[in-house]
PDB file of C-alpha atoms in Angstrom:
ATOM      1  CA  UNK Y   1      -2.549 -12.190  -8.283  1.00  0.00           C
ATOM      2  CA  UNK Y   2      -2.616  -8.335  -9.547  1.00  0.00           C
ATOM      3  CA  UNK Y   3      -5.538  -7.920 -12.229  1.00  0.00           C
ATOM      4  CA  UNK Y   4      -7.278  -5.274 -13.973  1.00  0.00           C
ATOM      5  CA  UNK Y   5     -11.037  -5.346 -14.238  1.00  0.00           C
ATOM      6  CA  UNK Y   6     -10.563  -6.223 -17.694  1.00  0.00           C
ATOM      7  CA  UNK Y   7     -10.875  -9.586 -17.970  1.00  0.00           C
ATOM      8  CA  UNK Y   8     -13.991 -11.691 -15.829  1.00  0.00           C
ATOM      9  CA  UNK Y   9     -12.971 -13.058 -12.283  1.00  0.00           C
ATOM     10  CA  UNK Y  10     -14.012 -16.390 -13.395  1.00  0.00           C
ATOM     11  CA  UNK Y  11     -11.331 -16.085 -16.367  1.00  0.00           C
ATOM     12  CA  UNK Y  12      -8.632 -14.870 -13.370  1.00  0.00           C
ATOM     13  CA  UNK Y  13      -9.203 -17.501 -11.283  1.00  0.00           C
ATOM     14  CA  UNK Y  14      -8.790 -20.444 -14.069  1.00  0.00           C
ATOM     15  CA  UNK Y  15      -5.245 -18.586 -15.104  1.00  0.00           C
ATOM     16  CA  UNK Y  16      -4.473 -18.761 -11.120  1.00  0.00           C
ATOM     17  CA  UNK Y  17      -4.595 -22.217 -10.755  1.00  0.00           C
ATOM     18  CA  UNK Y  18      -3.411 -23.011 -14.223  1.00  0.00           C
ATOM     19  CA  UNK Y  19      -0.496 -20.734 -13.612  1.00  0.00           C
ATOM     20  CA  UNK Y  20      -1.177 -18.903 -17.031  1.00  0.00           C
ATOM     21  CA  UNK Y  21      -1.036 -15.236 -17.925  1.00  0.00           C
ATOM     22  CA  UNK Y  22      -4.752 -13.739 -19.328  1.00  0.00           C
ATOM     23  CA  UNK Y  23      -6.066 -10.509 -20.839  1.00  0.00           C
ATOM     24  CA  UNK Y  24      -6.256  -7.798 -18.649  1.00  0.00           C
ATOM     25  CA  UNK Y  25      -4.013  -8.276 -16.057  1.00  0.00           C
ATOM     26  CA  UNK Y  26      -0.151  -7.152 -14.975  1.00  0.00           C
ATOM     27  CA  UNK Y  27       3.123  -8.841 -15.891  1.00  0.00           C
ATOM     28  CA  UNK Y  28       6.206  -7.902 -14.462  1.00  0.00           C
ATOM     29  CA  UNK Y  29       9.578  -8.329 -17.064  1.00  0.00           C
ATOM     30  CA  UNK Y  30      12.567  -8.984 -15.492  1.00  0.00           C
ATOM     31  CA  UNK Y  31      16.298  -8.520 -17.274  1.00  0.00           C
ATOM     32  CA  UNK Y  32      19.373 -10.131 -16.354  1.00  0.00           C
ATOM     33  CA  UNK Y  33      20.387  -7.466 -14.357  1.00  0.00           C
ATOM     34  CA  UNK Y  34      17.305  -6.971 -12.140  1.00  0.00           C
ATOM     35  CA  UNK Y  35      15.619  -4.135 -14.203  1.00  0.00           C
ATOM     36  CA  UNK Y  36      11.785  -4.587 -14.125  1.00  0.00           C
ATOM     37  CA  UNK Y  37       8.941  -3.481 -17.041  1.00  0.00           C
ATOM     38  CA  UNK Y  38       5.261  -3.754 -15.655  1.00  0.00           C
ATOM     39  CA  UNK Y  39       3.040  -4.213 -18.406  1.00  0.00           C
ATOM     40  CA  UNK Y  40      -1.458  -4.719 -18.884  1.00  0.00           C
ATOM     41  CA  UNK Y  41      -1.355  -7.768 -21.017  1.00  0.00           C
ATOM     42  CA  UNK Y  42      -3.536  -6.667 -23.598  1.00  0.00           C
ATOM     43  CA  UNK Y  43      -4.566  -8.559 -27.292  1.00  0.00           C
ATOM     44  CA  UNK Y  44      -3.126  -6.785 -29.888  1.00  0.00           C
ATOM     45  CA  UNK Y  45      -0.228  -4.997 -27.717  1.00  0.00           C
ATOM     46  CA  UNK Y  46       3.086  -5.104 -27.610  1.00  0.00           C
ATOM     47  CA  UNK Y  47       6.268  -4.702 -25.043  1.00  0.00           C
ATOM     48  CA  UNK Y  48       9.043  -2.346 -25.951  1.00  0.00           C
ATOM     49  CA  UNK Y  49      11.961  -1.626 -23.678  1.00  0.00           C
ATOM     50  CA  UNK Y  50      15.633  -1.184 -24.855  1.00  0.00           C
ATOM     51  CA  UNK Y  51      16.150  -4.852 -25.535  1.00  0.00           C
ATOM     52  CA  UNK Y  52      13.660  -5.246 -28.111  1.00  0.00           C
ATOM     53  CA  UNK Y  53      10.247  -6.140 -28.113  1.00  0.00           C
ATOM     54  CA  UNK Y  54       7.707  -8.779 -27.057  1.00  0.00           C
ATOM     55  CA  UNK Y  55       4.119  -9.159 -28.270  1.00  0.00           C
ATOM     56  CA  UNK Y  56       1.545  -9.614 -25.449  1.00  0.00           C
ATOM     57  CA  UNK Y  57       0.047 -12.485 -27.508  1.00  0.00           C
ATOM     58  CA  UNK Y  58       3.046 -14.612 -27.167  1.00  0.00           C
ATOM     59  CA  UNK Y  59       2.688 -14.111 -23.384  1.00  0.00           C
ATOM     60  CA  UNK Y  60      -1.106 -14.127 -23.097  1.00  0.00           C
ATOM     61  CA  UNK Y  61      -1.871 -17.751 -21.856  1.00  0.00           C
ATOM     62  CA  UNK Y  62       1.479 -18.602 -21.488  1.00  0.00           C
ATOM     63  CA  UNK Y  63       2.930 -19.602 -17.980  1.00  0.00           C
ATOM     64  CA  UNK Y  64       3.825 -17.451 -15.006  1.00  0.00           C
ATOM     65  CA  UNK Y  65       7.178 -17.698 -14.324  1.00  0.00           C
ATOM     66  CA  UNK Y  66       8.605 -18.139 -17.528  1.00  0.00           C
ATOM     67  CA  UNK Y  67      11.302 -17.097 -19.634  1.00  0.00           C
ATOM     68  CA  UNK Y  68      10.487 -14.635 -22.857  1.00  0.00           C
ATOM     69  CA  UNK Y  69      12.395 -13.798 -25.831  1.00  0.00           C
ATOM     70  CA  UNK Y  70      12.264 -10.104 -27.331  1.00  0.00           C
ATOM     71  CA  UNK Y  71      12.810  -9.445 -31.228  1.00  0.00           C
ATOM     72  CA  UNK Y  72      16.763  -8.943 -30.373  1.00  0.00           C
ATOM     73  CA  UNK Y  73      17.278 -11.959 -28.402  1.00  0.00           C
ATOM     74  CA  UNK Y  74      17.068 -10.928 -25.021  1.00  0.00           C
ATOM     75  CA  UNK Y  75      15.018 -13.357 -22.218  1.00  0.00           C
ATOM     76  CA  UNK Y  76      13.378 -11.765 -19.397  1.00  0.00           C
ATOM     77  CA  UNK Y  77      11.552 -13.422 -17.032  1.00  0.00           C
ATOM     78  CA  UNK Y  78       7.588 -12.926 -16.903  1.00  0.00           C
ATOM     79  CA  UNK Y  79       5.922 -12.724 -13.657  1.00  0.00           C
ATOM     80  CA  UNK Y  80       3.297 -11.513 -11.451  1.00  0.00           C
ATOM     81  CA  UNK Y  81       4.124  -8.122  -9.862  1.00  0.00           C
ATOM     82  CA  UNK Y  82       3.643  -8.493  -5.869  1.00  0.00           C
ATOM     83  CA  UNK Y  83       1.680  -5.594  -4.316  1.00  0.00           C
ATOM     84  CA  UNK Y  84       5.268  -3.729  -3.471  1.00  0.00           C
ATOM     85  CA  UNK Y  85       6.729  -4.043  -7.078  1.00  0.00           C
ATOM     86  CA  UNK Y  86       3.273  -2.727  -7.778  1.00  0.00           C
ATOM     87  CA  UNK Y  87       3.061   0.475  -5.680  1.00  0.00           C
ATOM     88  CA  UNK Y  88       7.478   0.762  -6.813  1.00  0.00           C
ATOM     89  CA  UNK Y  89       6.534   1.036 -10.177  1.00  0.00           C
ATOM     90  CA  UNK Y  90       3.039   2.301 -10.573  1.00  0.00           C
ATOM     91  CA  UNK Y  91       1.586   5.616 -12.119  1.00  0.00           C
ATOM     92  CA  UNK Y  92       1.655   8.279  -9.084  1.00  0.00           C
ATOM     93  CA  UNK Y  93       0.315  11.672  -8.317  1.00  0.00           C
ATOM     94  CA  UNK Y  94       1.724  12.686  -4.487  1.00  0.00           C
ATOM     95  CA  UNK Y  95       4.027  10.426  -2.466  1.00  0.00           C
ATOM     96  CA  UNK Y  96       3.369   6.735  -2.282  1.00  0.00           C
ATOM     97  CA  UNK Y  97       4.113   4.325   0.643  1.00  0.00           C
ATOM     98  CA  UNK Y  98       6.894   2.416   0.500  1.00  0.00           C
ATOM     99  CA  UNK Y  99       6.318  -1.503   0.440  1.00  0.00           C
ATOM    100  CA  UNK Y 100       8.397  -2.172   3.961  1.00  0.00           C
ATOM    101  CA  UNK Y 101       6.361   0.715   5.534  1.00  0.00           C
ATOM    102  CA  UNK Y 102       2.767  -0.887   3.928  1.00  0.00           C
ATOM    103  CA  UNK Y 103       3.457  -4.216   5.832  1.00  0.00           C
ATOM    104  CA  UNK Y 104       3.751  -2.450   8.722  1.00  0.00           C
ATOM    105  CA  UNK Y 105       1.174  -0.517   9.091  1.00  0.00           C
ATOM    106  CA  UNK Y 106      -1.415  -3.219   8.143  1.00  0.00           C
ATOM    107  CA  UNK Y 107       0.714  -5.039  10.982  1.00  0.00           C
ATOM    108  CA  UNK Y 108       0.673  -2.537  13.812  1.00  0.00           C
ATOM    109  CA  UNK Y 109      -2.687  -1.697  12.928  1.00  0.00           C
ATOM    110  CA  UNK Y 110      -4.131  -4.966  13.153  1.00  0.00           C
ATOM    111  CA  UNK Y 111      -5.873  -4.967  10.070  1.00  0.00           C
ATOM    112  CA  UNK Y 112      -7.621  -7.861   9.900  1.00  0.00           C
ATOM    113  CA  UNK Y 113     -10.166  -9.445   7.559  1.00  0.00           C
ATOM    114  CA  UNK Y 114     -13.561  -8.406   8.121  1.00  0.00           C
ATOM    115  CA  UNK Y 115     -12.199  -5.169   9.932  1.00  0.00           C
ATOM    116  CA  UNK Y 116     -14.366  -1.573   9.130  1.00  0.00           C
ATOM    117  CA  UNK Y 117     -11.360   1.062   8.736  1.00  0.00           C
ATOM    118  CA  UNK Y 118     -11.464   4.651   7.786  1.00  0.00           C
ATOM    119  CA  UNK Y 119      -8.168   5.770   6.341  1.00  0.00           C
ATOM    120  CA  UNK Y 120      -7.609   9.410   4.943  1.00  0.00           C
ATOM    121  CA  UNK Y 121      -5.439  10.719   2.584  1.00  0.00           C
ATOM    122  CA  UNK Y 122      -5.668   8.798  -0.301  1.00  0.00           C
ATOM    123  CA  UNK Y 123      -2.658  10.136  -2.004  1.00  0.00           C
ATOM    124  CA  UNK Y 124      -2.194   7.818  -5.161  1.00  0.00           C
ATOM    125  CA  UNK Y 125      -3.968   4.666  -3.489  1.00  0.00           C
ATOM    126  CA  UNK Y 126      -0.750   2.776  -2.392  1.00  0.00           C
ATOM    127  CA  UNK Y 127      -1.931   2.270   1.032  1.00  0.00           C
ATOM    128  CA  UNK Y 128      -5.681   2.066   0.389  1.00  0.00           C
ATOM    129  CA  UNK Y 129      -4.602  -1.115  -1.963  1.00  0.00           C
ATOM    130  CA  UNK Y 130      -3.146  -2.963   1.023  1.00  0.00           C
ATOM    131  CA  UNK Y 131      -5.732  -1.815   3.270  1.00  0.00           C
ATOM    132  CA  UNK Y 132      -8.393  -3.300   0.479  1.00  0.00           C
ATOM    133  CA  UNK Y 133      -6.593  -6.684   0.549  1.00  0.00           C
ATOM    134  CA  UNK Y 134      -5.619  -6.750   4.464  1.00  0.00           C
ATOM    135  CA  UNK Y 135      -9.782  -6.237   5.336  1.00  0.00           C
ATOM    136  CA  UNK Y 136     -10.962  -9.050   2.459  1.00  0.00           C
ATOM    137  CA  UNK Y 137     -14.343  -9.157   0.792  1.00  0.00           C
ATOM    138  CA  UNK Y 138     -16.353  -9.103   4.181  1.00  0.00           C
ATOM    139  CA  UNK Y 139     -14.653  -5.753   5.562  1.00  0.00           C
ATOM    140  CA  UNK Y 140     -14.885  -2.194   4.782  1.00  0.00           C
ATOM    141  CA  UNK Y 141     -12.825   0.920   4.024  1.00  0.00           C
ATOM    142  CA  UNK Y 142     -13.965   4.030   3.736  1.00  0.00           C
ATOM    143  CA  UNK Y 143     -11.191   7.045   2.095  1.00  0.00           C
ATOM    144  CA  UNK Y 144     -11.361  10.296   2.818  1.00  0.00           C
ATOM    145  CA  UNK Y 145      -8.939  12.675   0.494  1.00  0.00           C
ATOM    146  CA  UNK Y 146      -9.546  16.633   0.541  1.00  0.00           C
ATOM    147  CA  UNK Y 147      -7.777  16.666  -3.088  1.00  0.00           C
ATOM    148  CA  UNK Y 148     -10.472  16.240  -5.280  1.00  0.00           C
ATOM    149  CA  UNK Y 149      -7.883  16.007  -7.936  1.00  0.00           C
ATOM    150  CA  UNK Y 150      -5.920  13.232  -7.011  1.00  0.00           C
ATOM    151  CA  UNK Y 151      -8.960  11.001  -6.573  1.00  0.00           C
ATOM    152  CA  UNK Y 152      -8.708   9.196 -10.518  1.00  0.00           C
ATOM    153  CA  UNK Y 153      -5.659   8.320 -10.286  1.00  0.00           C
ATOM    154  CA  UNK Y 154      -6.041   6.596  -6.757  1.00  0.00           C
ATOM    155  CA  UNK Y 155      -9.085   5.005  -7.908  1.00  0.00           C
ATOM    156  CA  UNK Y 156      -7.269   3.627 -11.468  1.00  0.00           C
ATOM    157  CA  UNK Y 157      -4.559   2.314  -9.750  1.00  0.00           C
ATOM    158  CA  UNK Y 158      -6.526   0.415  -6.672  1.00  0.00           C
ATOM    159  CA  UNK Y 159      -8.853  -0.983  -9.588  1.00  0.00           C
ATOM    160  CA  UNK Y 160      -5.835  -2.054 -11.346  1.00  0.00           C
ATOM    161  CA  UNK Y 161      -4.680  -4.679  -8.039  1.00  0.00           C
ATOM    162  CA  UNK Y 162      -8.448  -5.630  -6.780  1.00  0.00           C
ATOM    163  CA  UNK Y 163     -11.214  -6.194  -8.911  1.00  0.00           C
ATOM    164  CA  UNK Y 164     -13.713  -5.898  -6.718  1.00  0.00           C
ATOM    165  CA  UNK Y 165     -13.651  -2.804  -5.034  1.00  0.00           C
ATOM    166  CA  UNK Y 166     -17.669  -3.131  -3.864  1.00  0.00           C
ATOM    167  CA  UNK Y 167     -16.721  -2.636  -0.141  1.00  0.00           C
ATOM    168  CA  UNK Y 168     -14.744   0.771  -0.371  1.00  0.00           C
ATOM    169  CA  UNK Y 169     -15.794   4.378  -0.509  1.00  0.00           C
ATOM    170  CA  UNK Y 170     -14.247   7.590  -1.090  1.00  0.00           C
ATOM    171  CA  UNK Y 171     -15.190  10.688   0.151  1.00  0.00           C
ATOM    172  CA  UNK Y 172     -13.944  13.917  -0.882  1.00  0.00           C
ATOM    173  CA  UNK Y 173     -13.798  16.245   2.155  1.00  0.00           C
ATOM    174  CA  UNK Y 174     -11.664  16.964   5.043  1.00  0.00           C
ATOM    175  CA  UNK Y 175     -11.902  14.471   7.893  1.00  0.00           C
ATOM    176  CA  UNK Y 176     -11.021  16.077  10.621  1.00  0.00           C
ATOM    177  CA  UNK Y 177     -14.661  17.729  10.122  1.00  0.00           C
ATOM    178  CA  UNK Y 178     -16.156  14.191  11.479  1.00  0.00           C
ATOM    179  CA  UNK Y 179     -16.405  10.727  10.254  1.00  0.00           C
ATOM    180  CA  UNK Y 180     -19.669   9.533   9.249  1.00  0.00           C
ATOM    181  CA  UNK Y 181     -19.068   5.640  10.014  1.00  0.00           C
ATOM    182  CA  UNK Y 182     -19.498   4.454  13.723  1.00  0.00           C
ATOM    183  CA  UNK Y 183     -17.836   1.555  15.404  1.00  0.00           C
ATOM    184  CA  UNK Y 184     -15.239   1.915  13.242  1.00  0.00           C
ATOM    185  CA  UNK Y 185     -12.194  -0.955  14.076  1.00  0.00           C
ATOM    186  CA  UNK Y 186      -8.994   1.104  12.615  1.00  0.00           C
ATOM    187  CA  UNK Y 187      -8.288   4.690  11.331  1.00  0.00           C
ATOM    188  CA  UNK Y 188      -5.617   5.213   9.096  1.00  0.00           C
ATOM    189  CA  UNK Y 189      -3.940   8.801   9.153  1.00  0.00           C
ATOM    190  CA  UNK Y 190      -1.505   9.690   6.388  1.00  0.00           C
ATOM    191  CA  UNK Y 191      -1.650  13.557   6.512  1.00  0.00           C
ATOM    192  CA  UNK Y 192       0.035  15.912   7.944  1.00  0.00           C
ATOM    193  CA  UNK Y 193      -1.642  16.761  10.406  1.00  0.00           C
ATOM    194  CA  UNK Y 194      -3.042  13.645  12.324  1.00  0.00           C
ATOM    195  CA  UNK Y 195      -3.684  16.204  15.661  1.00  0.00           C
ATOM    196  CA  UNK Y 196      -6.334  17.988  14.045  1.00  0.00           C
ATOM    197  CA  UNK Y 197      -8.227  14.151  13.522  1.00  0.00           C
ATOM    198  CA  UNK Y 198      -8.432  12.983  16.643  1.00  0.00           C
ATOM    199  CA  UNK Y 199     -11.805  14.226  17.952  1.00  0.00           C
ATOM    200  CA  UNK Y 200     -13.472  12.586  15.089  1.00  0.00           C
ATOM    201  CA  UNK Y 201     -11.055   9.454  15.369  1.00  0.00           C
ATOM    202  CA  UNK Y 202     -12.244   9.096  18.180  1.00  0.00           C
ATOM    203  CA  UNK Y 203     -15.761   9.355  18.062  1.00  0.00           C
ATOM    204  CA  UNK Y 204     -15.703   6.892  15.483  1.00  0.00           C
ATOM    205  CA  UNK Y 205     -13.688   4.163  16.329  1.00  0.00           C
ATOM    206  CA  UNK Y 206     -14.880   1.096  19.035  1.00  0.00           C
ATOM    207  CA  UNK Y 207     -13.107   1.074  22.459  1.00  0.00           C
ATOM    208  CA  UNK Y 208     -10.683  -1.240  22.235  1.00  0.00           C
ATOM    209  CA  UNK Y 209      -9.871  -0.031  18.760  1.00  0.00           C
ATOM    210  CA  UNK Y 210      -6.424   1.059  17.129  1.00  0.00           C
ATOM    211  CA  UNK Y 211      -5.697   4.775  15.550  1.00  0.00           C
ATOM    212  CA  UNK Y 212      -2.507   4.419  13.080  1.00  0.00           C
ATOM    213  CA  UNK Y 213      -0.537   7.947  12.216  1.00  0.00           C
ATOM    214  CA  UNK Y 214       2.275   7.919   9.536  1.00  0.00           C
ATOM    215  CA  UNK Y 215       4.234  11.221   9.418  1.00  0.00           C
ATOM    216  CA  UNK Y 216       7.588  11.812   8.003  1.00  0.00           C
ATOM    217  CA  UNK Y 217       9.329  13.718  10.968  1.00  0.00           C
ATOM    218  CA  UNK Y 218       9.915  13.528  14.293  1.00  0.00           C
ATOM    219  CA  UNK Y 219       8.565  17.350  15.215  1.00  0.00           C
ATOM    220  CA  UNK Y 220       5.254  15.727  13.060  1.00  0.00           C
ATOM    221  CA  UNK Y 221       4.990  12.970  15.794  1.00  0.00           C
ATOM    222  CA  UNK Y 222       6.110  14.952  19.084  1.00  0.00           C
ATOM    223  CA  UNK Y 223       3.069  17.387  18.381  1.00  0.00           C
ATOM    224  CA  UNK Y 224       0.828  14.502  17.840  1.00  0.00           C
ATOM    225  CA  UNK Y 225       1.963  12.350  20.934  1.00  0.00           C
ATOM    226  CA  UNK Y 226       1.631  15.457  23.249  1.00  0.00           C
ATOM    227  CA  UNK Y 227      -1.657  15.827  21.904  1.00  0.00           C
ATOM    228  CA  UNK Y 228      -3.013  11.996  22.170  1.00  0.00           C
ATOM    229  CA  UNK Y 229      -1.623  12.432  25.557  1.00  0.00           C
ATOM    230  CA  UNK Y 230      -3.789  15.578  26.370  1.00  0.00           C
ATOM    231  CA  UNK Y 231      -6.757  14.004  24.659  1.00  0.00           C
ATOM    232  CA  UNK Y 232      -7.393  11.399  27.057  1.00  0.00           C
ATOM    233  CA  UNK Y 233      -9.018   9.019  25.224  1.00  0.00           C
ATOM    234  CA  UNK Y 234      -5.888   7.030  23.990  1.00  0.00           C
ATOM    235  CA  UNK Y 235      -3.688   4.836  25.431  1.00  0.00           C
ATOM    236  CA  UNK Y 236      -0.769   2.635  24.859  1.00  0.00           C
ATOM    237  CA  UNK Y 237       0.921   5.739  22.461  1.00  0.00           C
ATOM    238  CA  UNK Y 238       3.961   3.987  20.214  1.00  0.00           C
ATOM    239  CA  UNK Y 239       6.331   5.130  17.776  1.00  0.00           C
ATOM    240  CA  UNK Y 240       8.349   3.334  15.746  1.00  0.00           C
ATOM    241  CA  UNK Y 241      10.594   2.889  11.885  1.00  0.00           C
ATOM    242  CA  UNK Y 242      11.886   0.913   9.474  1.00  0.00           C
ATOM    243  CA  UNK Y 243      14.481   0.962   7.699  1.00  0.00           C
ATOM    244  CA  UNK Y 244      15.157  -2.123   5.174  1.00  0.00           C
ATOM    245  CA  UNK Y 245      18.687  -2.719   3.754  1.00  0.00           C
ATOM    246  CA  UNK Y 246      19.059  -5.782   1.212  1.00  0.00           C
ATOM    247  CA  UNK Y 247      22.052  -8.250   0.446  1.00  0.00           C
ATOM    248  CA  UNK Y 248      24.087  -9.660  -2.196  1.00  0.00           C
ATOM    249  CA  UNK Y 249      24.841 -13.189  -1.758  1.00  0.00           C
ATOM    250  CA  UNK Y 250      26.888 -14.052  -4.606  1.00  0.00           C
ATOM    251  CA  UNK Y 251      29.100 -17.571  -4.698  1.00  0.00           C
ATOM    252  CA  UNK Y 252      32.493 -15.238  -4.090  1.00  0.00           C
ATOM    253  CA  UNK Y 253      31.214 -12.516  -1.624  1.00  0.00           C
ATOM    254  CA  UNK Y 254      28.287 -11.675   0.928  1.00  0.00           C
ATOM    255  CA  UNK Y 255      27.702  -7.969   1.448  1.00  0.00           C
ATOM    256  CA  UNK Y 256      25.180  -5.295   2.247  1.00  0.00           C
ATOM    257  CA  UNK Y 257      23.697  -3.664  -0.766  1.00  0.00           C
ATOM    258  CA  UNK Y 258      25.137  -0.145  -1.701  1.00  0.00           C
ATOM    259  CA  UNK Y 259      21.652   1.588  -1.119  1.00  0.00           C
ATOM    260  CA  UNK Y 260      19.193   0.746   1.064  1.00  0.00           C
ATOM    261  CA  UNK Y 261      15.240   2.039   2.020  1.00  0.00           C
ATOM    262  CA  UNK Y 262      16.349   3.972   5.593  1.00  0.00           C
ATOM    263  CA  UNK Y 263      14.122   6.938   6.900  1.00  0.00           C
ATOM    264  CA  UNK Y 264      10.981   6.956   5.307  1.00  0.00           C
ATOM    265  CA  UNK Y 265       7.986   7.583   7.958  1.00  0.00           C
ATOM    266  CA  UNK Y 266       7.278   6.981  11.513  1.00  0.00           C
ATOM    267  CA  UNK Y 267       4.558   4.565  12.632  1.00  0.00           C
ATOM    268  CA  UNK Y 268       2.230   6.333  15.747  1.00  0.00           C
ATOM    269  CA  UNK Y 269      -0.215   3.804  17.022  1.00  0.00           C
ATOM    270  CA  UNK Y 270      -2.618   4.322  19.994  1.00  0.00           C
ATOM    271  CA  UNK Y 271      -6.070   2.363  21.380  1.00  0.00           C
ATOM    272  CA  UNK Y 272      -9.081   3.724  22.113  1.00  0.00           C
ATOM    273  CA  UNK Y 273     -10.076   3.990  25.834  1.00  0.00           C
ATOM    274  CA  UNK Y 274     -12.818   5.075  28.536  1.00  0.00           C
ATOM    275  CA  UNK Y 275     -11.134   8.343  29.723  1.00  0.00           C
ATOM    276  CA  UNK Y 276      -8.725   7.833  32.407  1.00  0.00           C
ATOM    277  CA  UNK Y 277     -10.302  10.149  34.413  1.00  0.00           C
ATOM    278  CA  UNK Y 278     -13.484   7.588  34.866  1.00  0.00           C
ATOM    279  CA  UNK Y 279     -11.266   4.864  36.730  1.00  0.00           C
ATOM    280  CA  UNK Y 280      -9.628   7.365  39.089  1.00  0.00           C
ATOM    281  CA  UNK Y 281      -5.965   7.367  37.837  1.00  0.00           C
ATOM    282  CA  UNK Y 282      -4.027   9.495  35.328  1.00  0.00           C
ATOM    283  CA  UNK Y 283      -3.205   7.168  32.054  1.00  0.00           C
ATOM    284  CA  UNK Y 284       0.462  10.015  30.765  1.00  0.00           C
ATOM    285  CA  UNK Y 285       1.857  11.369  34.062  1.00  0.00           C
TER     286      UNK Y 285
END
């Protein structure tokens, strides 16, 4: 469920397992043809879109899932927003993540609840919001962003998808100038220039642990392979992409959608090692 820290967690978690819509937290409208209006259910508040209007209060403690009727007639459907309709459709400073890249990383990271991870940037707090809900309420992130100015807007939207942020920090700085946790599980590099991280990456993170680069181009990741290769402390260097194309599966026809979410990022992933050089063999030839 996507809340804002509006209404209690105690109130959240009666509306989960009565299925109901409360104060405070996000609805997602849906029209007939697929067009989708995220809304903060607030008292008082209503819904306009070019189909009319809905108050919140004839949604507030009404059920998830079901079908509302604006002032001209219209029904959407009223829903919880998953975390990628979320980061589609929320407020944004600098690039977000796209959804099909977000499950990956947190994939081919291994992030995994209970996990310490430093990530850096935090851009408008699209990753750092699956990062938050991958670790769970025993792990830890800690942000770094240089842009001091983007750093309201990440934290308003994060707040707005967990509501308790307790066990993440931001720090405004440049990482690459050295990471302050130790025995850190995962780092997390979206900038654009992972290369100039990897000293302190590596200083911070556990043996055995996993560095994760997203870049957008291929000359982005050949500089930073070459140079995980040259460090010497990484091994088991991968690159990959996604690309996501969706369906329509009607009764008459089956066929690939007319657009579809192709090139958006490569995935770099490498472990931390003992230097090759220790065991007597060469770990790139």
């Amino acid at each position: 469920m996507i809340t804002s820290n509006d209404a209690s967690p105690d109130a959240h978690n009666d509306a989960a397992s009565n299925n109901l819509f409360v104060p405070g937290e996000l609805a997602l409208f849906l029209d007939r043809k697929g067009r989708a209006y995220l809304q903060t259910l607030t008292q008082g508040e209503e819904f306009h879109c070019h189909l009319g209007f809905i108050p919140h209060a004839e949604v507030i403690g009404q059920a998830v899932g079901g079908w509302y009727t604006t002032s001209r007639g219209h029904v959407l459907l009223g829903i919880r927003p998953t975390l990628g309709d979320y980061v589609r459709l929320m407020p944004r400073g600098p690039q977000v993540i796209y959804a099909k890249d977000l499950g990956n990383i947190v994939s081919m990271a291994d992030i995994f609840p209970g996990a310490t991870v430093v990530e850096a940037g935090l851009g408008s707090g699209a990753l750092t919001t699956g990062l938050l809900r991958a670790v769970g309420p025993a792990g830890r992130l800690v942000s770094y962003e240089i842009n001091e100015s983007v750093v309201a807007k990440a934290e308003s939207n994060v707040k707005s998808v967990i509501s308790d942020t307790s066990r993440w920090t931001v720090k405004v700085g440049d990482i690459a100038e050295g990471i302050d946790a130790k025995a850190v599980n995962r780092v997390v590099l979206d900038l654009p220039e992972p290369w100039r991280v990897l000293d302190a990456a590596a200083n911070a993170l556990s043996t055995g642990g996993i560095l994760l680069c997203f870049l957008p181009t291929v000359l982005q990741v050949h500089e930073l392979v070459l140079a995980l290769q040259d460090d010497g402390r990484y091994a088991r260097i991968e690159t990959a992409e996604t690309m996501l194309r969706g369906w329509n599966v009607t009764r008459r026809s089956v066929r690939p959608a007319h657009r579809m979410v192709a090139h958006s990022g490569f995935i770099t992933t490498a472990v931390r090692c003992v230097p090759p050089s220790r065991q007597g063999y060469a770990l790139n030839p």
